Every structure is written in C-alpha cells, then in structure tokens.
XYZ file of C-alpha atoms in Angstrom:
695
model
C 78.535 89.684 115.893
C 80.868 88.741 118.754
C 84.512 88.065 118.044
C 86.094 85.117 119.754
C 88.707 86.012 122.381
C 92.219 84.793 121.600
C 94.846 83.813 124.191
C 96.839 86.959 123.471
C 93.831 89.244 123.962
C 93.001 87.538 127.256
C 96.624 87.890 128.381
C 96.755 91.556 127.397
C 93.453 92.129 129.211
C 94.991 90.652 132.371
C 97.961 92.990 131.999
C 95.661 95.977 131.635
C 93.661 94.867 134.674
C 96.809 94.489 136.756
C 98.013 97.908 135.596
C 94.706 99.424 136.656
C 95.061 97.924 140.126
C 98.618 99.275 140.418
C 97.621 102.779 139.299
C 94.696 102.907 141.736
C 96.920 101.719 144.557
C 99.574 104.340 143.777
C 97.121 107.225 143.360
C 94.178 106.611 145.727
C 95.619 103.935 148.030
C 93.546 100.989 146.794
C 93.954 98.053 149.206
C 95.486 100.154 151.971
C 99.037 99.973 153.398
C 98.702 96.265 154.039
C 98.737 95.554 150.305
C 101.910 97.506 149.569
C 104.121 94.453 149.285
C 101.641 92.452 147.225
C 100.968 95.260 144.777
C 104.216 97.226 144.781
C 106.396 94.161 144.461
C 104.442 91.192 143.092
C 101.960 92.940 140.807
C 104.616 95.407 139.651
C 107.129 92.728 138.668
C 104.414 90.465 137.259
C 103.401 93.295 134.904
C 107.006 93.808 133.796
C 107.690 90.134 133.108
C 104.218 89.664 131.552
C 104.909 92.515 129.114
C 108.302 91.035 128.247
C 106.717 87.630 127.656
C 104.017 89.134 125.411
C 106.540 90.996 123.250
C 108.844 87.969 122.929
C 105.857 85.730 122.085
C 104.924 88.133 119.282
C 108.406 87.788 117.792
C 108.330 83.985 118.080
C 104.781 83.448 116.766
C 104.817 85.744 113.700
C 107.425 86.089 110.961
C 106.619 89.686 110.043
C 109.229 91.968 111.687
C 110.279 89.079 113.924
C 113.786 90.395 114.586
C 112.480 93.809 115.649
C 110.026 92.436 118.192
C 112.515 89.915 119.551
C 114.965 92.775 120.099
C 112.194 94.785 121.753
C 111.296 91.797 123.932
C 114.933 91.354 124.943
C 115.031 94.985 126.009
C 111.885 94.678 128.135
C 113.220 91.447 129.631
C 116.499 93.139 130.664
C 114.444 95.944 132.160
C 112.271 93.431 134.053
C 115.293 91.558 135.396
C 116.737 94.842 136.616
C 113.475 95.625 138.423
C 113.437 92.155 139.978
C 117.038 92.501 141.174
C 116.195 95.896 142.638
C 113.151 94.471 144.435
C 115.028 91.515 145.879
C 118.330 93.073 146.866
C 118.292 96.878 146.694
C 114.835 98.134 147.600
C 115.570 98.290 151.328
C 119.304 98.947 150.908
C 120.865 102.346 151.395
C 124.105 101.449 149.644
C 125.312 103.338 146.556
C 127.617 102.598 143.675
C 127.104 100.588 140.505
C 125.012 97.418 140.848
C 123.987 94.558 138.546
C 120.587 96.250 138.319
C 122.245 99.216 136.572
C 123.825 96.887 134.043
C 120.445 95.262 133.299
C 118.698 98.636 133.031
C 121.331 100.030 130.663
C 121.300 96.845 128.560
C 117.725 97.694 127.694
C 118.692 100.783 125.648
C 120.700 99.171 122.809
C 117.972 96.528 122.430
C 115.359 99.280 122.133
C 117.456 101.250 119.633
C 117.871 98.173 117.458
C 114.157 97.353 117.655
C 113.099 100.861 116.611
C 115.596 100.845 113.735
C 114.368 97.451 112.478
C 110.724 98.473 112.735
C 111.371 101.649 110.733
C 113.378 99.992 107.964
C 110.846 97.175 107.686
C 107.740 99.376 107.729
C 108.692 102.251 105.419
C 109.274 101.328 101.790
C 110.567 104.621 100.471
C 112.568 107.317 102.217
C 113.198 110.845 101.023
C 115.966 113.094 102.261
C 113.403 115.536 103.632
C 111.799 112.798 105.741
C 115.125 111.734 107.240
C 115.920 115.362 108.028
C 112.505 115.850 109.642
C 113.183 112.912 111.942
C 116.657 114.217 112.734
C 115.362 117.717 113.457
C 112.502 116.568 115.674
C 114.738 114.143 117.569
C 117.435 116.773 118.079
C 114.885 119.287 119.319
C 113.471 116.802 121.847
C 116.986 115.844 122.956
C 117.917 119.522 123.247
C 114.966 120.257 125.503
C 115.632 117.180 127.637
C 119.334 117.960 127.948
C 118.626 121.546 128.949
C 116.150 120.478 131.654
C 117.543 117.183 132.999
C 121.320 117.318 132.713
C 122.098 120.420 134.819
C 120.678 119.111 138.145
C 122.027 115.619 137.491
C 125.518 116.935 136.750
C 125.422 119.331 139.695
C 124.528 116.578 142.168
C 126.663 113.832 140.656
C 129.352 112.552 142.937
C 131.475 109.462 143.547
C 133.823 107.549 141.313
C 134.095 107.888 137.571
C 132.060 104.687 137.150
C 129.227 105.991 139.299
C 129.247 109.318 137.440
C 129.201 107.552 134.070
C 126.259 105.359 135.069
C 124.395 108.355 136.481
C 124.762 110.256 133.204
C 124.034 107.155 131.096
C 120.392 107.101 132.144
C 119.359 110.582 130.899
C 121.516 110.221 127.804
C 119.974 106.813 127.068
C 116.464 108.229 127.485
C 117.250 111.210 125.265
C 118.624 108.927 122.553
C 115.599 106.647 122.826
C 113.293 109.651 122.478
C 115.410 110.831 119.558
C 115.067 107.467 117.785
C 111.317 107.285 118.397
C 110.524 110.787 117.157
C 112.736 110.189 114.147
C 110.803 107.004 113.401
C 107.523 108.932 113.542
C 108.901 111.401 111.012
C 109.920 108.575 108.686
C 106.284 107.407 108.580
C 105.375 110.802 107.151
C 103.813 111.764 110.515
C 101.112 109.178 109.825
C 102.321 106.575 112.297
C 99.329 104.259 112.686
C 98.280 102.543 115.908
C 101.453 100.502 116.423
C 103.805 103.458 116.299
C 101.455 105.588 118.399
C 101.560 102.935 121.123
C 105.357 102.669 120.881
C 105.706 106.462 121.009
C 103.381 106.637 124.017
C 105.461 103.943 125.750
C 108.759 105.730 125.106
C 107.300 109.040 126.231
C 106.016 107.515 129.472
C 109.418 105.939 130.081
C 111.239 109.215 129.376
C 108.924 111.172 131.674
C 109.298 108.629 134.467
C 113.095 108.467 134.174
C 113.439 112.214 133.805
C 111.265 113.078 136.792
C 112.944 110.359 138.869
C 116.438 111.609 138.054
C 115.466 115.227 138.690
C 113.795 114.411 142.023
C 116.709 112.209 143.063
C 119.220 114.943 142.193
C 117.211 117.529 144.140
C 116.402 115.165 147.054
C 112.616 115.478 146.452
C 111.872 111.884 145.446
C 109.015 110.153 147.341
C 108.134 106.467 146.929
C 104.706 104.980 146.115
C 103.430 107.837 143.916
C 101.922 107.967 140.445
C 105.437 108.176 139.049
C 106.145 104.519 139.797
C 103.161 103.380 137.739
C 104.584 104.948 134.554
C 107.307 102.270 134.128
C 104.954 99.249 134.032
C 102.517 101.318 131.954
C 105.272 101.832 129.370
C 106.006 98.102 129.337
C 102.311 97.172 128.937
C 101.952 99.663 126.053
C 104.803 97.882 124.262
C 103.062 94.546 124.789
C 99.838 95.916 123.288
C 101.774 97.437 120.364
C 103.401 94.085 119.665
C 100.034 92.400 119.109
C 98.327 95.280 117.304
C 97.883 94.594 113.555
C 100.018 96.938 111.499
C 99.825 98.138 107.916
C 102.907 98.777 105.857
C 103.086 102.405 104.896
C 104.809 104.143 102.055
C 106.580 106.958 103.713
C 107.143 108.753 100.441
C 103.458 109.186 99.671
C 102.760 112.024 102.064
C 101.421 115.109 100.376
C 103.842 117.967 99.861
C 101.232 120.481 101.035
C 100.846 118.702 104.390
C 101.160 121.447 107.070
C 103.155 119.073 109.263
C 106.032 119.404 106.814
C 106.402 123.026 107.918
C 105.198 122.719 111.503
C 107.776 120.170 112.708
C 110.926 122.052 111.539
C 109.446 125.369 112.686
C 108.597 124.127 116.194
C 111.961 122.377 116.472
C 113.770 125.562 115.479
C 111.830 127.559 118.071
C 112.772 124.999 120.756
C 116.461 125.210 119.849
C 116.447 129.006 119.726
C 114.540 129.133 123.009
C 117.134 126.924 124.702
C 119.983 129.068 123.319
C 118.235 132.243 124.466
C 117.639 130.752 127.907
C 121.319 129.879 128.140
C 122.264 133.494 127.427
C 119.995 135.062 130.079
C 119.889 132.228 132.634
C 122.190 129.506 133.868
C 124.921 128.478 131.494
C 123.975 125.604 129.204
C 125.726 122.303 129.507
C 127.926 121.257 126.626
C 125.474 118.539 125.430
C 122.526 120.965 125.456
C 124.501 123.623 123.578
C 125.725 121.096 121.027
C 122.258 119.637 120.476
C 120.689 123.089 120.056
C 123.337 124.078 117.531
C 122.870 120.787 115.657
C 119.098 121.405 115.540
C 119.560 124.847 113.971
C 122.013 123.470 111.400
C 119.651 120.580 110.558
C 116.800 123.056 109.983
C 119.046 125.034 107.619
C 119.856 121.873 105.672
C 116.138 121.027 105.610
C 115.420 124.452 104.124
C 117.921 123.844 101.330
C 116.455 120.398 100.611
C 112.925 121.843 100.586
C 113.886 124.534 98.094
C 115.529 121.936 95.843
C 112.498 119.636 96.038
C 110.139 122.511 95.218
C 112.291 123.582 92.282
C 112.230 119.997 91.008
C 108.441 119.908 91.378
C 108.082 123.205 89.526
C 110.368 121.961 86.766
C 108.362 118.745 86.505
C 105.066 120.651 86.432
C 106.350 122.946 83.721
C 107.597 119.971 81.735
C 104.169 118.320 82.002
C 102.420 121.562 81.081
C 104.497 121.821 77.905
C 104.348 118.141 76.912
C 101.616 116.197 75.172
C 100.775 113.335 77.520
C 100.008 110.811 74.765
C 102.972 111.279 72.448
C 105.616 112.948 74.605
C 106.057 115.722 72.020
C 105.761 119.386 72.866
C 102.175 120.627 72.999
C 100.559 123.806 71.651
C 101.778 125.886 74.610
C 105.360 124.756 73.999
C 104.988 125.530 70.294
C 103.751 129.051 71.000
C 106.705 129.721 73.337
C 109.229 128.376 70.829
C 107.514 130.144 67.944
C 107.685 133.467 69.764
C 111.393 132.889 70.376
C 111.891 131.980 66.711
C 110.189 135.221 65.640
C 112.600 137.191 67.830
C 115.725 135.411 66.552
C 114.799 134.867 62.894
C 116.396 137.103 60.281
C 116.641 137.154 56.503
C 120.069 135.569 56.599
C 119.091 132.963 59.244
C 115.422 132.084 58.668
C 113.232 129.594 60.485
C 110.516 127.393 58.983
C 107.274 126.155 60.520
C 105.531 123.138 58.987
C 101.991 122.191 60.030
C 100.590 118.704 59.347
C 97.092 117.242 59.415
C 96.470 113.505 59.075
C 94.230 112.322 56.261
C 92.197 109.247 57.139
C 92.880 109.252 60.882
C 89.284 109.987 61.867
C 88.127 107.046 59.780
C 90.843 104.837 61.285
C 89.792 105.886 64.775
C 86.126 105.151 64.121
C 86.892 101.841 62.449
C 89.411 100.339 64.846
C 88.551 102.191 68.063
C 90.098 104.977 70.128
C 92.780 102.833 71.837
C 94.063 101.789 68.419
C 93.932 105.424 67.323
C 95.982 106.514 70.335
C 98.532 103.805 69.589
C 98.766 104.974 65.980
C 99.295 108.592 67.075
C 102.048 107.551 69.481
C 103.715 105.465 66.777
C 103.552 108.252 64.183
C 104.845 110.836 66.673
C 107.880 108.652 67.393
C 108.551 108.380 63.669
C 108.163 112.137 63.276
C 110.579 112.893 66.131
C 113.108 110.483 64.603
C 112.726 112.037 61.146
C 113.205 115.556 62.514
C 116.133 114.540 64.711
C 118.339 117.391 65.861
C 117.350 119.559 62.914
C 114.198 120.839 64.589
C 111.489 120.251 67.187
C 108.260 118.296 66.712
C 104.962 119.187 68.408
C 101.469 117.767 68.637
C 98.882 120.529 68.423
C 96.022 118.257 69.447
C 93.877 115.647 67.746
C 95.654 114.621 64.541
C 97.524 117.899 63.993
C 101.326 118.113 64.286
C 103.944 120.828 63.760
C 107.687 120.991 63.201
C 109.829 124.079 63.768
C 113.369 124.097 62.352
C 116.112 126.601 61.616
C 116.691 126.699 57.866
C 115.042 128.148 54.787
C 112.414 126.425 52.679
C 114.903 125.151 50.074
C 117.217 123.610 52.663
C 114.315 122.129 54.527
C 112.664 120.315 51.615
C 114.332 117.039 52.495
C 113.263 117.377 56.132
C 109.696 118.214 55.105
C 109.557 115.216 52.788
C 110.887 112.843 55.438
C 108.483 114.216 58.058
C 105.491 113.773 55.738
C 106.600 110.211 55.127
C 106.953 109.629 58.863
C 103.305 110.645 59.371
C 102.044 108.174 56.761
C 101.077 104.548 57.269
C 99.215 101.923 55.249
C 97.566 98.751 56.408
C 94.718 96.359 55.823
C 91.635 98.496 55.262
C 93.196 101.886 56.015
C 95.512 104.549 54.643
C 96.771 107.430 56.760
C 98.744 110.219 55.124
C 99.646 113.799 55.989
C 98.806 117.090 54.321
C 101.152 119.928 55.222
C 101.669 123.648 54.948
C 104.944 125.478 55.575
C 105.761 129.117 56.351
C 109.143 130.849 56.158
C 109.972 133.082 59.135
C 110.329 136.105 58.921
C 110.060 136.418 55.115
C 106.394 135.324 54.927
C 105.187 136.093 58.458
C 106.748 137.396 61.657
C 104.073 136.910 64.329
C 103.009 133.530 65.812
C 99.298 134.004 65.062
C 99.966 135.044 61.460
C 102.405 132.170 60.968
C 99.914 129.564 62.199
C 97.078 131.046 60.132
C 99.132 131.022 56.937
C 100.376 127.473 57.568
C 96.806 126.329 58.202
C 95.553 127.885 54.970
C 98.285 126.244 52.923
C 97.724 122.916 54.647
C 94.032 122.784 53.758
C 94.631 123.869 50.194
C 96.741 120.735 49.876
C 94.386 118.619 51.958
C 91.244 119.012 49.821
C 92.709 117.455 46.640
C 94.213 114.689 48.730
C 90.858 114.005 50.240
C 89.124 113.888 46.868
C 91.599 111.343 45.643
C 91.289 109.082 48.620
C 90.040 105.529 48.503
C 86.924 106.527 50.415
C 86.073 109.182 47.807
C 86.536 106.661 45.013
C 84.256 104.163 46.733
C 81.702 106.913 47.227
C 81.815 107.789 43.531
C 81.319 104.159 42.537
C 78.280 103.773 44.799
C 76.743 107.072 43.676
C 77.205 106.183 40.026
C 75.585 102.783 40.546
C 72.703 104.363 42.431
C 72.185 107.105 39.836
C 72.161 104.554 37.011
C 69.198 102.876 38.726
C 67.445 105.989 40.128
C 68.623 108.946 37.991
C 65.740 111.109 39.235
C 67.289 111.221 42.733
C 70.569 112.802 41.591
C 69.443 116.399 42.140
C 67.736 115.481 45.412
C 71.008 114.125 46.748
C 72.956 117.151 45.578
C 70.415 119.529 47.110
C 70.416 117.701 50.424
C 74.222 117.525 50.368
C 74.537 121.301 49.867
C 72.165 122.025 52.746
C 73.868 119.512 55.040
C 77.334 120.982 54.439
C 76.120 124.518 55.155
C 74.349 123.505 58.369
C 77.242 121.307 59.486
C 79.732 124.153 59.135
C 77.394 126.499 61.004
C 77.163 123.959 63.866
C 80.935 123.846 64.231
C 81.776 120.643 62.365
C 85.052 120.649 60.481
C 87.770 118.429 59.099
C 87.009 114.692 59.101
C 83.660 115.158 60.871
C 82.401 117.454 58.128
C 83.784 115.141 55.462
C 81.917 112.134 56.914
C 78.719 114.199 57.159
C 78.966 115.243 53.505
C 79.430 111.662 52.315
C 76.557 110.444 54.479
C 74.294 113.129 52.975
C 75.191 111.992 49.471
C 74.720 108.292 50.301
C 71.789 108.387 52.732
C 69.448 106.861 50.102
C 71.908 104.280 48.769
C 69.952 101.485 50.450
C 67.136 102.017 47.961
C 69.230 100.098 45.470
C 67.881 96.999 47.250
C 64.245 98.224 47.298
C 62.074 96.794 44.449
C 60.991 99.301 41.805
C 57.395 98.173 42.333
C 57.494 99.786 45.768
C 59.540 102.864 44.836
C 57.386 103.632 41.747
C 53.983 102.770 43.211
C 51.514 105.565 42.445
C 49.060 104.809 45.230
C 49.468 104.468 48.978
C 51.871 101.826 50.259
C 50.572 98.888 52.285
C 51.787 98.193 55.822
C 54.075 95.452 54.518
C 55.453 97.772 51.836
C 56.089 100.506 54.427
C 57.895 97.980 56.614
C 60.089 97.018 53.670
C 60.685 100.673 52.788
C 61.797 101.430 56.343
C 64.566 98.853 55.968
C 66.420 100.959 53.403
C 68.592 102.640 56.072
C 69.693 99.229 57.365
C 70.372 98.075 53.815
C 72.382 101.240 53.177
C 74.432 100.586 56.311
C 75.162 97.019 55.196
C 76.328 98.189 51.774
C 78.625 100.852 53.213
C 80.009 98.633 56.001
C 81.559 96.408 53.351
C 84.223 99.110 52.930
C 86.080 99.895 56.164
C 86.778 103.439 54.945
C 83.018 104.149 54.819
C 82.045 102.655 58.172
C 81.680 106.056 59.900
C 79.396 107.089 57.014
C 77.395 103.877 57.433
C 76.530 104.723 61.030
C 75.069 108.089 60.030
C 73.112 106.543 57.150
C 71.508 103.994 59.502
C 70.295 106.753 61.841
C 69.289 109.287 59.168
C 65.543 108.628 59.729
C 65.461 108.548 63.520
C 63.029 111.028 65.088
C 63.959 113.291 67.972
C 61.018 111.959 70.032
C 62.120 108.330 69.556
C 59.399 107.325 67.085
C 61.676 106.996 64.082
C 63.381 103.961 62.575
C 65.163 101.587 62.547
C 66.341 101.707 66.190
C 63.923 104.126 67.859
C 66.753 106.361 69.084
C 65.756 109.496 70.953
C 67.246 112.967 71.447
C 71.024 113.102 71.587
C 71.230 109.321 71.266
C 70.913 110.080 67.554
C 74.276 111.146 66.042
C 74.378 114.874 65.281
C 75.143 114.247 61.618
C 72.040 112.044 61.265
C 69.875 114.735 62.886
C 71.195 117.299 60.391
C 70.558 115.010 57.403
C 67.006 114.287 58.614
C 66.069 117.999 58.722
C 67.682 118.852 55.384
C 66.192 115.789 53.660
C 62.705 116.604 54.970
C 62.919 120.235 53.854
C 64.058 119.315 50.366
C 61.267 116.732 50.113
C 58.632 119.291 51.112
C 59.663 121.846 48.464
C 60.057 119.216 45.706
C 57.456 118.538 43.029
C 55.596 115.217 43.444
C 52.950 113.552 41.255
C 50.530 113.085 44.170
C 50.802 116.550 45.756
C 52.024 120.023 44.966
C 55.283 121.199 46.551
C 55.099 123.472 49.560
C 56.413 126.964 49.338
C 59.679 127.612 51.110
C 57.861 129.663 53.763
C 55.376 126.828 54.327
C 58.209 124.286 54.573
C 60.024 126.443 57.132
C 56.825 126.770 59.165
C 56.380 122.996 59.059
C 59.902 122.502 60.401
C 59.244 124.945 63.249
C 56.044 123.149 64.167
C 57.751 119.742 64.219
C 60.834 120.906 66.134
C 61.097 118.961 69.377
C 59.017 116.035 68.149
C 60.357 114.863 64.801
C 63.384 117.137 64.563
C 66.124 118.367 66.847
C 65.147 121.957 67.787
C 68.750 123.122 67.719
C 69.316 121.704 64.244
C 66.072 123.279 62.997
C 67.123 126.656 64.407
C 70.537 126.414 62.751
C 68.992 125.238 59.482
C 66.564 128.189 59.364
C 69.372 130.593 60.259
C 71.440 129.096 57.427
C 68.605 129.651 54.949
C 68.284 133.231 56.098
C 72.050 133.883 55.917
C 74.256 135.347 53.218
C 74.143 133.473 49.948
C 70.926 131.674 50.908
C 69.099 133.011 47.871
C 71.483 131.236 45.506
C 70.943 128.031 47.487
C 67.188 128.420 47.355
C 67.307 128.921 43.606
C 69.360 125.763 43.186
C 66.948 123.844 45.415
C 64.034 125.157 43.429
C 65.625 123.923 40.211
C 66.168 120.526 41.849
C 62.561 120.357 43.012
C 61.348 120.493 39.428
C 62.434 116.867 38.975
C 59.189 114.973 38.492
C 57.779 111.668 39.714
C 59.870 110.597 42.750
C 62.239 113.533 42.964
C 61.483 113.894 46.670
C 62.950 110.490 47.457
C 61.662 108.416 50.311
C 60.432 111.520 52.135
C 58.018 112.003 49.238
C 56.689 108.498 49.826
C 56.194 109.359 53.479
C 54.292 112.522 52.649
C 52.213 110.749 50.028
C 50.690 108.506 52.700
C 49.333 111.147 54.950
C 51.422 114.217 55.614
C 54.603 115.085 57.465
C 53.204 114.731 60.985
C 51.914 111.234 60.377
C 54.556 109.519 58.304
C 57.944 111.314 58.318
C-alpha cells in the first residue's frame, strides 16, 4: 500500500537531491567548472537555508519539544546567514580579522547547546547518576582527543590581535563542547538513542570533522577549496532537518539493563583514550593545557564512575538478598530467613537466656481458599500476616514458611512468652460468614528442648499436629459431617461398614500418594460421604432384587449430583462436594455425571473410585458371591487405564501389600459380611452385568 507524500517529505527529498548534486560536483566534478558558481554558491546556500527552514517549521508546526527544535532552527539559521555573508562579501577577499560572519557562526553554538539540552531533558524521563557520569566521561574523552589533535597546530599558527586569537580558538572549543554535549546526550538515552538522536549525532560528527579538518589544514597551509570537505557542512545541516521531522519515541533512560556491555565499554574506552593522550604527551610534544586538563578530568570521572558502580551493585545485591529472604505475598521473612535466624539463635541461646520458636498452621484455610477463591485466600493470608507481625512487635520475628504455615522466633522462655503466644494465635484467627479460620501451634524452647534447627522444627511440627487433630475434630465441618452421616446411617444402616472400610483404604492410599493436611482431611470426609446422595434415592430402587431398568439406572447415576447438592448447602463442605460429584468418573471418560477423563478428574475422586470398587468386589451380595482379595486385585489391574487411574491402582495395590495391610484386610473382610446391599451402589453396578460393563 502506497503512503501519500506529505509536503515535508517532498521538501526533505529536494534537500537530499540537492545535497547529492553538491557531493557529486565536489568529488567527481559533476557539471564541470562552468557550474562552480551555480552549485558552490547557490545550491550550497539553498541547502543551508532550506535545512534551517525545515527545522524551524518543525518547531512551529508541532508542540512536542517545540522549544528545542526552535533553538536548533535558530542555530542553523545563524550558521546559514554566516555562510551567506561569507559567499557575498568574503569568498574572494584576502582580508583577515574578525568579521560579521564569525559572529554569526559562533552564535550557532549556544543555540545548539540549548537545543541538545532541551531534547535530552524532554526525552529522558529518569536519570541515574551512572548515566550522567557515562555521558560526562564519553564527552570528556572525545573532547580530550580533539583538544590533543586540533589545538596544538591552531595555537602554534595563531597570530594577530587578542580578538582574532580568541575567535580562532573559539571554533575548535565550540566544536569540542558541541561534541561533548552530543555524546553526553547519547549516554543519557542509555546508549539506545533511536533514529532522531542517531541523525543528530551524525550531524554533529560531520560538523566536527569538517571544522576540525578545516582548522588543521588552514593552520598548516594545506587547505584546498572545492573538495569533499566542503560538502560536509550542508550534509550536517540536512541531517538536522531530517532529524527534526523523524518521529521519535520517548525513552526511559533508567530502564537499560545493568548487564549491558556498553556500561563497561564506554568508561573503559574513554579511560584508554585519556591515558593514551597523557602517555603521548610524555613521549611526544607537550600537551596543551586544555588537553591535559580534559584528560585528567576524564580519569577522575572514570574513578567516580567506578565508585558509583560499586555502590549500585552493592544496593542491587542487598535488594536481591532482601527479596530472597522475604515472602513476596506477606512481606514476612521466608523459610530461608527463618533457617538463618534459627541457626543464629542456636548459637546464642543459653540456659539463662533461652529462645522460643512457635510454629503455626491455619485450620480451615484450605476450605476458605476453595470456597472463596485463591485471590481471597491470598488477601486473607496478607491480612493475617499483618496482624501477626503487629502482635509480635519488637518481641520477636514473624515468618511465613509457605502455604498456611507461619513461625515466630523470640528471645524469652516459655513462661514469659505465653502472653505473646496467645496474642499471636489470636492474630492468626478470623471468623466470618460461612468460615472460621484458627491456628494450631507448637512451641519449642531453645536450647533446653532442642539445639539444632532441624530438630527444633521437627519437634515444633509434632506438637503442632498433636494440637491440630482435636481442633479439626471439633470444627464446624466435622460436626456437619457427623450430622449427615448419622442421618444417612439411620436410613441405610447396612452401608455404615462399607463407608468405614472405604474411608480406611482412602486415607492409607492418600497418605501414600503424598496428600497431607487439609487435602487429606477433605479426602477423608469425601470418602465417608461419597454415598450421601442415596438419601434422595427411593428405597424401591436401592432394594430392588432384580436388574435395574434403564430409567432406574439413570436415576441411580444422579446420586453423585444429589450428594453434591446436599454438601454444597454448607460452605465448609464445598471442597468435599466437588470430590463426591466426581467419585464415579472413569479414567477413560465413560463415567458419570460429567464424563471427565484422565487428570481432569480430581485426584481424590480417582482414589475414592478405586477403593470403593475394591470394597464392593470383596463384599457379600445377595445376587453374587464376593470375589477373593486376589481376584479383586487382578480385576483392578485389568481395568487400570480404562476405568481406573493406573497410578492410583498401583499405589492402592502397594498399600495393600505394605506393613499392616493384613489388619486392614481382616477389617475389610468383617465389613464385607454385611448382607443385602453392603456393597453400596457398586454392588448394584456389578449386579447388572459385571465390573467391565457397569462400574
């Protein structure tokens, strides 16, 4: 798709075309000697004034960085007027001394300095000390090199009045300062200048090269007119015109990466330049005072930059260490910080000045998290951690171990710390509509009860969970569970042993698969309540002696949904409800009620499904004899990967074969003696055609 040409692009294209003609004329003699006046004078000055007009138009037309571009345009205009005066009155003159052209040329420099300063301050949002120093170092190094090369011949050949000498030296000094400002501006962009600054830098470099070579050749009487050198001045002006109309993006100078190699390269190269100039001055011609001063200033600036770099790196290391030892959610110390402080406490603790560690675990947080969502859970943890830190105050240090586990380490014995322990337990407790969160805790006295961090944490953990289990049994969720189980057993007393048997198997397998804490608690309750939906199933279907009809099977398969609805009425049992709903999903996706497949099925539901099926197979039923335990295990192996999760089956069989399995098998055998419908709904499934067909 073609883009429509704008007036400014057409104008800039004309400037580039004119510049091309001038360059070809200066280098290969385009147009011949007869075109010297037309090209050297008219085209040359037209390019200068055209560039000035373009830059000024940019400042007038657009508000962004208007002052900077107007200042830049004023500088180019002064430059152009100086060139015009030279062409009209001085080109063919052999007179010396200071002229109005010199005043116009020198007026360009302050305008350029102001423009560069305004562009930098308007384009970089954040400055660091290291960035400013980088610009200073690079600018000083460039000025040092220029002063060492340009000033000696200029000073040696300078003659005339003080005014003439001052003007003669003003040109190289002005160019060096302009180069200094430009390189410093590049550093302040983080050495990621963008197209605008690249064009400006190219313009300033072309101007510095042209002025430097001209001054050197003039001082050494080697200057020749109509060479490539004279095309560099209008080229510099045209580059500024293009830069003025090039879209720019505002950059954050502070966002450069600290591992950027340019952060080391620029000071290193600048230092080498300064040292090289100083070395050259010792073995060669004596350095001028400006060159010596600039070289010395460069070395000092690099030293300051080294100090700033070390301080910045130390701050970064301190920040990284602080982050590594801080829990990002709560702002408390994390496990690593606890282990460091605990090791220090073990070294300092003594019988007369003991320390105490208290470990906390939240009761009900997992249920709160599942009920209200993880963002709400994170907010609760942050709120409780703030309360804990306030309760501890200056008497100790609070930590978050991870999940819903916290610790406090303080310097006093158990008797003195009872008030602090009580207030910290209260700080980690909160009640609300549909939830109760409390804290179980375990404390250890250092060094009287333990003197090594691992032993201290193990003892605190053991004491915590001894307190936690009674708390859990007395919770509202446990009471609701007991009410539901009692109601269910009053209606279907024959299923009591089936539920207990399945619950025992589920707990053993869950522990073997790494479940613990709240997860294991939810799994145990789901195992006990997985058949609670049968309360809503008519006895005519549950007690039917013959095969069930398709409609009756469809109704029977709704018992998991009914169980979920019953349990969802209590917010504390909602995590249990989700497992109950999925407790009859098959691994191959052919189960009910949702047709979940593979790991889409919650792990707890997959465990319940295997344990429930096994207990059903070894239970006594009126329509078929129970399978032996060996036959039931073989059936599970055969159905692994289709009906059952292979990993769960493997863990289940390993659990049966483990220590204490014989006692479990005896208890299951006693449970399987329950007659009639002791096998629960799995027995109904088997009654209608075997495990492969109906389970």
